[in-house]
């Protein structure tokens, strides 16, 4: 149903290529939620579907503001000890709110696994298609109250 | 007295569209149309050259009259006998449909507006909206279909049932299209408790410096 598709998420199967960084994982079949539909601009103007990314780290900040929410995740490279702070773009806060999500759904200090796509400009910005907490609970996709 | 009676009769005889409605998100109109619109050579060249980083809504400009109905955000419809107002959440903007018989302003083409100027009438149970004077900077969709200042929109809205409105839009723009073309979408009624929320686009718009663009972009929107 179209009306539902606006705020729920389809499912897209993506095969990740082997990544150079160990925490990004190796060849894997990853099932990702489709790109959040914001309408604010074209996905392809900012992100690259040919560059999927997956990481696990600690949430450092959440910005619950229009036109997209942003949250930031510290990801440590176990090999070098270097920490990268990824900026993760989500969908519109109004859309999330209608689906039952709240600012408290993702808190500073939470450990999350995020999957999505890198920004085209090569910065540490990504579009978050899937956000999963350490306990396996998925946040910011579909309805917070759905079974 | 007669006027009041006529207005009352009009209210009784016209359908009630009041309510909170959810759009059918359509980022690429060609997908809904089933093919690319009938471009003129100029329209085809513009489509070839369009760069999605230049989307006016990415920098928070008004969405345009028909794209407001295909964006992934709801709207509130407020209906009176002489005026129908669409209050769009996306980009927090509105359209006023004048139902009082007035014509378009004579100088609207010289002073175009992002949402154009709209006058409406009832044809039986169908609301027919005529819109001109649309600022050519607006886009028709996220994929990057553009238009000229000569775009003439005709929109027809009717009830399918209490919870659905049918929306048919016809794009007539001799600069971009060889002939008028149309597509139909459906609006779905929200819950009584739903409300339009502020879409404060400039609140935290961090996208702009990251918009790299893609000259051949629109294929991506079809995924």
Coordinates of C-alpha atoms in Angstrom, one line a residue:
Chain A
X1 CA 0.0 0.0 0.0
X2 CA 1.5 3.3 -1.1
X3 CA 0.5 5.3 1.9
X4 CA 2.2 2.8 4.1
X5 CA 5.3 2.7 2.1
X6 CA 5.9 6.3 2.8
X7 CA 6.7 5.6 6.4
X8 CA 7.5 2.0 6.5
X9 CA 10.5 0.4 4.8
X10 CA 10.8 -2.1 2.1
X11 CA 13.5 -4.7 2.1
X12 CA 16.4 -4.7 -0.2
X13 CA 19.0 -7.5 -0.5
X14 CA 22.5 -6.2 -1.0
X15 CA 25.7 -8.2 -1.3
X16 CA 28.5 -6.3 0.3
X17 CA 31.8 -6.4 -1.3
X18 CA 34.9 -7.3 0.7
X19 CA 35.8 -4.3 2.8
X20 CA 39.3 -3.2 3.7
X21 CA 38.5 -2.4 7.3
X22 CA 37.9 -5.4 9.5
X23 CA 35.0 -3.9 11.5
X24 CA 33.1 -3.4 8.3
X25 CA 32.8 -7.1 7.8
X26 CA 33.6 -9.3 4.8
X27 CA 31.6 -10.7 2.0
X28 CA 28.1 -11.0 3.4
X29 CA 24.5 -11.1 2.4
X30 CA 23.0 -8.2 4.2
X31 CA 19.4 -7.5 4.3
X32 CA 18.9 -3.8 4.6
X33 CA 15.8 -1.6 5.0
X34 CA 15.3 0.5 2.0
X35 CA 16.2 4.1 1.9
X36 CA 14.0 6.3 4.1
X37 CA 11.7 8.3 2.0
X38 CA 12.1 12.0 2.9
X39 CA 11.4 13.7 -0.4
X40 CA 13.8 16.4 0.6
X41 CA 16.2 15.7 -2.1
X42 CA 17.3 12.8 -4.3
X43 CA 19.1 10.0 -2.5
X44 CA 21.6 9.7 -5.4
X45 CA 22.6 13.4 -5.1
X46 CA 24.2 12.7 -1.7
X47 CA 24.7 8.9 -1.2
X48 CA 26.2 6.1 -3.2
X49 CA 24.2 2.8 -3.4
X50 CA 27.3 1.1 -4.7
X51 CA 29.1 1.8 -1.4
X52 CA 27.2 0.0 1.4
X53 CA 28.6 0.3 4.9
X54 CA 28.0 -1.5 8.1
X55 CA 29.5 -0.8 11.5
X56 CA 28.9 -1.3 15.2
X57 CA 29.7 1.5 17.7
X58 CA 28.6 3.8 20.5
X59 CA 26.0 6.6 20.0
X60 CA 27.5 9.9 20.9
X61 CA 24.7 12.3 19.9
X62 CA 21.2 12.4 18.4
X63 CA 19.8 15.5 16.6
X64 CA 16.0 15.2 16.4
X65 CA 15.5 18.0 13.9
X66 CA 14.2 18.6 10.4
X67 CA 14.7 17.9 7.6
X68 CA 16.4 14.7 8.8
X69 CA 17.4 13.3 12.1
X70 CA 21.1 12.8 12.5
X71 CA 22.9 10.6 15.0
X72 CA 26.6 10.1 15.5
X73 CA 28.4 6.9 16.2
X74 CA 31.9 6.3 17.5
X75 CA 33.4 3.3 15.7
X76 CA 36.8 2.0 16.8
X77 CA 39.2 0.3 14.5
X78 CA 40.5 -2.6 16.6
X79 CA 43.6 -2.9 14.5
X80 CA 44.8 0.7 14.9
X81 CA 42.8 2.0 17.9
X82 CA 41.6 4.9 15.9
X83 CA 38.1 6.1 16.4
X84 CA 35.9 7.4 13.6
X85 CA 32.8 9.4 14.4
X86 CA 30.2 8.6 11.7
X87 CA 27.3 11.0 11.0
X88 CA 24.3 9.0 10.2
X89 CA 21.3 10.5 8.4
X90 CA 17.8 9.2 9.0
X91 CA 14.4 10.2 7.9
X92 CA 12.3 13.1 8.9
X93 CA 11.5 13.4 12.6
X94 CA 7.8 14.0 11.9
X95 CA 7.6 10.8 10.0
X96 CA 9.4 8.9 12.8
X97 CA 7.1 10.5 15.5
X98 CA 4.0 9.4 13.6
X99 CA 5.3 5.9 13.6
X100 CA 5.8 5.9 17.4
X101 CA 9.5 6.6 17.6
X102 CA 10.8 9.1 20.1
X103 CA 14.1 10.8 20.9
X104 CA 14.5 8.3 23.7
X105 CA 14.4 5.4 21.1
X106 CA 18.1 5.9 20.6
X107 CA 20.2 7.2 23.5
X108 CA 23.7 8.5 23.9
X109 CA 25.8 5.5 24.9
X110 CA 23.7 2.9 23.2
X111 CA 25.7 0.3 21.2
X112 CA 24.2 0.1 17.7
X113 CA 24.9 -1.7 14.5
X114 CA 24.2 0.6 11.5
X115 CA 23.9 -0.4 7.9
X116 CA 23.4 2.0 5.0
X117 CA 25.3 3.8 2.3
X118 CA 28.3 6.1 2.3
X119 CA 28.1 9.7 1.2
X120 CA 29.4 10.4 -2.3
X121 CA 31.7 13.1 -1.1
X122 CA 33.9 10.7 0.9
X123 CA 33.2 12.2 4.3
X124 CA 32.2 10.1 7.3
X125 CA 28.5 10.7 6.5
X126 CA 26.2 7.8 5.7
X127 CA 22.5 7.2 5.1
X128 CA 21.2 4.9 7.8
X129 CA 18.9 2.3 6.3
X130 CA 19.0 0.0 9.4
X131 CA 19.7 0.7 13.0
X132 CA 19.8 -2.2 15.4
X133 CA 20.5 -2.0 19.2
X134 CA 22.7 -4.5 21.1
X135 CA 19.6 -6.4 22.2
X136 CA 18.6 -6.9 18.6
X137 CA 15.8 -4.4 18.7
X138 CA 15.5 -2.4 15.4
X139 CA 14.8 1.3 15.8
X140 CA 13.6 4.1 13.4
X141 CA 12.2 1.7 10.8
X142 CA 8.6 0.8 10.3
X143 CA 6.3 1.3 13.3
X144 CA 7.5 1.4 16.8
X145 CA 4.3 -0.3 17.9
X146 CA 4.1 -2.9 15.1
X147 CA 4.3 -6.5 16.2
Chain B
X1 CA -31.3 35.4 2.6
X2 CA -31.2 33.9 -0.9
X3 CA -27.4 33.9 -0.8
X4 CA -27.4 32.1 2.5
X5 CA -29.9 29.5 1.2
X6 CA -27.8 29.0 -2.0
X7 CA -24.6 28.6 0.0
X8 CA -26.3 26.1 2.3
X9 CA -27.6 24.2 -0.7
X10 CA -24.1 24.2 -2.2
X11 CA -22.6 22.9 1.0
X12 CA -25.2 20.1 1.0
X13 CA -24.6 19.2 -2.6
X14 CA -20.9 19.2 -2.6
X15 CA -18.9 16.4 -1.1
X16 CA -17.0 17.0 2.1
X17 CA -13.2 16.7 1.6
X18 CA -12.2 18.1 5.0
X19 CA -9.6 16.1 6.8
X20 CA -6.0 14.9 7.3
X21 CA -4.8 13.2 4.1
X22 CA -1.7 11.2 3.4
X23 CA -0.1 11.4 0.0
X24 CA 1.0 8.6 -2.3
X25 CA 4.7 9.2 -2.4
X26 CA 5.9 9.5 -6.0
X27 CA 9.6 10.5 -6.3
X28 CA 9.6 9.9 -10.0
X29 CA 6.5 10.9 -12.0
X30 CA 7.7 8.9 -15.0
X31 CA 7.4 5.7 -13.0
X32 CA 3.8 6.5 -12.2
X33 CA 3.2 7.6 -15.9
X34 CA 4.8 4.4 -17.1
X35 CA 7.3 6.2 -19.3
X36 CA 9.0 9.5 -19.7
X37 CA 6.6 12.4 -20.4
X38 CA 6.2 13.5 -24.0
X39 CA 9.2 15.9 -24.0
X40 CA 9.8 18.6 -26.5
X41 CA 13.4 18.7 -27.7
X42 CA 14.0 21.4 -25.0
X43 CA 12.3 19.3 -22.4
X44 CA 14.4 16.2 -23.3
X45 CA 17.6 18.2 -23.2
X46 CA 16.7 19.6 -19.8
X47 CA 15.9 16.1 -18.5
X48 CA 19.3 14.9 -19.9
X49 CA 21.1 17.7 -18.2
X50 CA 19.3 17.9 -14.9
X51 CA 21.5 17.5 -11.8
X52 CA 19.6 16.3 -8.7
X53 CA 21.9 18.3 -6.4
X54 CA 20.0 21.3 -7.7
X55 CA 16.7 20.2 -6.3
X56 CA 15.1 23.4 -5.0
X57 CA 13.6 21.6 -2.0
X58 CA 17.1 20.5 -0.9
X59 CA 17.7 24.2 0.0
X60 CA 14.2 24.4 1.5
X61 CA 12.5 26.3 -1.3
X62 CA 8.7 25.7 -1.6
X63 CA 7.8 22.4 -3.1
X64 CA 5.5 23.5 -5.9
X65 CA 1.8 22.9 -6.3
X66 CA 1.6 19.3 -7.6
X67 CA 4.8 17.9 -6.0
X68 CA 3.2 18.9 -2.7
X69 CA 0.7 16.1 -3.4
X70 CA 3.3 13.5 -4.3
X71 CA 5.8 14.2 -1.4
X72 CA 6.0 11.7 1.5
X73 CA 4.2 14.0 3.9
X74 CA 0.5 14.6 4.8
X75 CA -1.7 17.7 4.4
X76 CA -4.8 19.1 6.0
X77 CA -7.7 20.0 3.8
X78 CA -9.9 22.8 5.0
X79 CA -13.0 23.3 2.9
X80 CA -15.4 26.2 2.8
X81 CA -17.9 27.2 0.1
X82 CA -15.6 30.0 -1.2
X83 CA -12.2 28.8 -0.4
X84 CA -10.4 25.4 -0.1
X85 CA -7.1 25.4 1.7
X86 CA -4.4 22.7 1.5
X87 CA -2.0 23.0 4.4
X88 CA 1.0 20.9 3.5
X89 CA 3.4 19.6 6.1
X90 CA 6.2 19.4 3.6
X91 CA 8.1 22.7 3.6
X92 CA 5.3 24.1 5.8
X93 CA 3.4 25.7 2.9
X94 CA -0.1 26.0 1.7
X95 CA -2.3 26.3 -1.4
X96 CA -5.4 28.4 -1.5
X97 CA -8.0 27.4 -4.0
X98 CA -10.4 30.2 -4.7
X99 CA -13.9 28.9 -5.2
X100 CA -15.7 32.3 -5.4
X101 CA -15.6 32.7 -9.2
X102 CA -12.7 35.1 -9.4
X103 CA -10.3 34.8 -12.3
X104 CA -6.5 34.4 -12.1
X105 CA -4.8 37.8 -11.5
X106 CA -4.1 39.4 -14.9
X107 CA -0.4 39.8 -14.1
X108 CA 0.2 36.4 -12.5
X109 CA 2.6 35.3 -15.3
X110 CA 4.8 38.3 -14.6
X111 CA 4.7 37.7 -10.9
X112 CA 4.8 33.9 -10.6
X113 CA 4.6 32.1 -7.3
X114 CA 6.2 28.8 -6.2
X115 CA 2.8 27.4 -5.5
X116 CA 1.1 29.2 -8.5
X117 CA -2.3 30.7 -8.4
X118 CA -5.3 28.4 -8.2
X119 CA -9.0 28.8 -8.8
X120 CA -11.5 26.0 -8.4
X121 CA -15.0 24.8 -9.3
X122 CA -17.2 21.8 -8.8
X123 CA -18.1 19.5 -11.6
X124 CA -20.6 17.3 -10.0
X125 CA -18.8 15.5 -7.2
X126 CA -15.3 16.4 -8.5
X127 CA -13.3 19.4 -7.5
X128 CA -11.5 20.9 -10.5
X129 CA -8.5 23.1 -9.8
X130 CA -6.9 25.4 -12.5
X131 CA -3.4 26.6 -11.7
X132 CA -1.1 28.9 -13.6
X133 CA 1.7 31.3 -12.7
X134 CA 4.0 28.6 -11.2
X135 CA 7.5 29.7 -10.6
X136 CA 9.7 27.7 -13.0
X137 CA 12.3 27.2 -10.3
X138 CA 10.1 24.5 -8.8
X139 CA 10.5 20.9 -9.8
X140 CA 7.7 18.4 -10.6
X141 CA 9.3 15.6 -8.6
X142 CA 12.4 14.5 -6.8
X143 CA 13.8 12.8 -9.9
X144 CA 14.3 16.2 -11.5
X145 CA 11.4 16.7 -14.0
X146 CA 11.3 20.4 -14.6
X147 CA 8.8 22.8 -16.1
X148 CA 8.6 26.3 -17.6
X149 CA 6.7 29.3 -16.4
X150 CA 4.0 28.3 -18.9
X151 CA 3.0 25.2 -17.0
X152 CA -0.8 25.0 -16.7
X153 CA -2.0 22.4 -14.1
X154 CA -5.5 20.9 -14.1
X155 CA -6.2 18.8 -11.0
X156 CA -9.3 16.8 -10.4
X157 CA -10.1 15.5 -7.0
X158 CA -13.0 13.2 -6.1
X159 CA -14.0 10.8 -3.4
X160 CA -13.5 7.1 -4.0
X161 CA -14.9 6.4 -0.5
X162 CA -14.9 8.1 2.9
X163 CA -11.2 7.3 3.4
X164 CA -9.8 7.8 -0.1
X165 CA -9.6 10.7 -2.5
X166 CA -8.6 10.2 -6.2
X167 CA -6.2 12.9 -7.4
X168 CA -5.7 13.3 -11.2
X169 CA -3.2 15.9 -12.4
X170 CA -2.7 17.0 -15.9
X171 CA 0.6 18.8 -16.9
X172 CA 0.3 21.2 -19.9
X173 CA 3.5 22.9 -20.7
X174 CA 4.2 23.6 -24.4
X175 CA 7.8 24.5 -23.6
X176 CA 8.6 21.1 -22.0
X177 CA 6.0 18.8 -23.3
X178 CA 4.5 18.2 -26.8
X179 CA 1.1 17.4 -25.4
X180 CA -0.6 17.4 -22.0
X181 CA 0.0 14.3 -19.9
X182 CA -1.7 13.1 -16.7
X183 CA -1.3 10.7 -13.9
X184 CA -3.6 9.6 -11.0
X185 CA -2.7 9.2 -7.3
X186 CA -4.7 8.4 -4.2
X187 CA -4.8 10.2 -0.9
X188 CA -5.6 8.2 2.2
X189 CA -7.4 9.7 5.2
X190 CA -5.5 9.8 8.4
X191 CA -6.8 9.2 11.9
X192 CA -8.9 11.8 13.7
X193 CA -6.1 12.4 16.1
X194 CA -3.5 13.0 13.4
X195 CA -2.0 16.5 13.1
X196 CA 0.1 18.4 10.7
X197 CA 3.5 19.1 12.3
X198 CA 6.0 21.9 11.5
X199 CA 8.5 20.9 8.9
X200 CA 11.3 23.4 9.8
X201 CA 13.5 22.7 6.8
X202 CA 16.3 25.1 7.8
X203 CA 16.4 23.9 11.4
X204 CA 19.3 21.5 10.7
X205 CA 19.7 21.2 7.0
X206 CA 23.2 19.7 6.8
X207 CA 22.8 18.1 3.4
X208 CA 23.7 21.0 1.2
X209 CA 27.5 20.8 1.4
X210 CA 27.3 17.0 0.8
X211 CA 25.2 17.2 -2.4
X212 CA 27.5 16.0 -5.0
X213 CA 25.0 15.4 -7.6
X214 CA 24.6 13.1 -10.5
X215 CA 24.0 14.3 -14.0
X216 CA 22.4 11.1 -15.0
X217 CA 20.7 10.8 -11.8
X218 CA 17.1 9.8 -12.2
X219 CA 17.8 6.2 -12.9
X220 CA 18.6 5.9 -9.2
X221 CA 15.1 7.1 -8.2
X222 CA 13.6 4.2 -10.0
X223 CA 15.1 1.6 -7.6

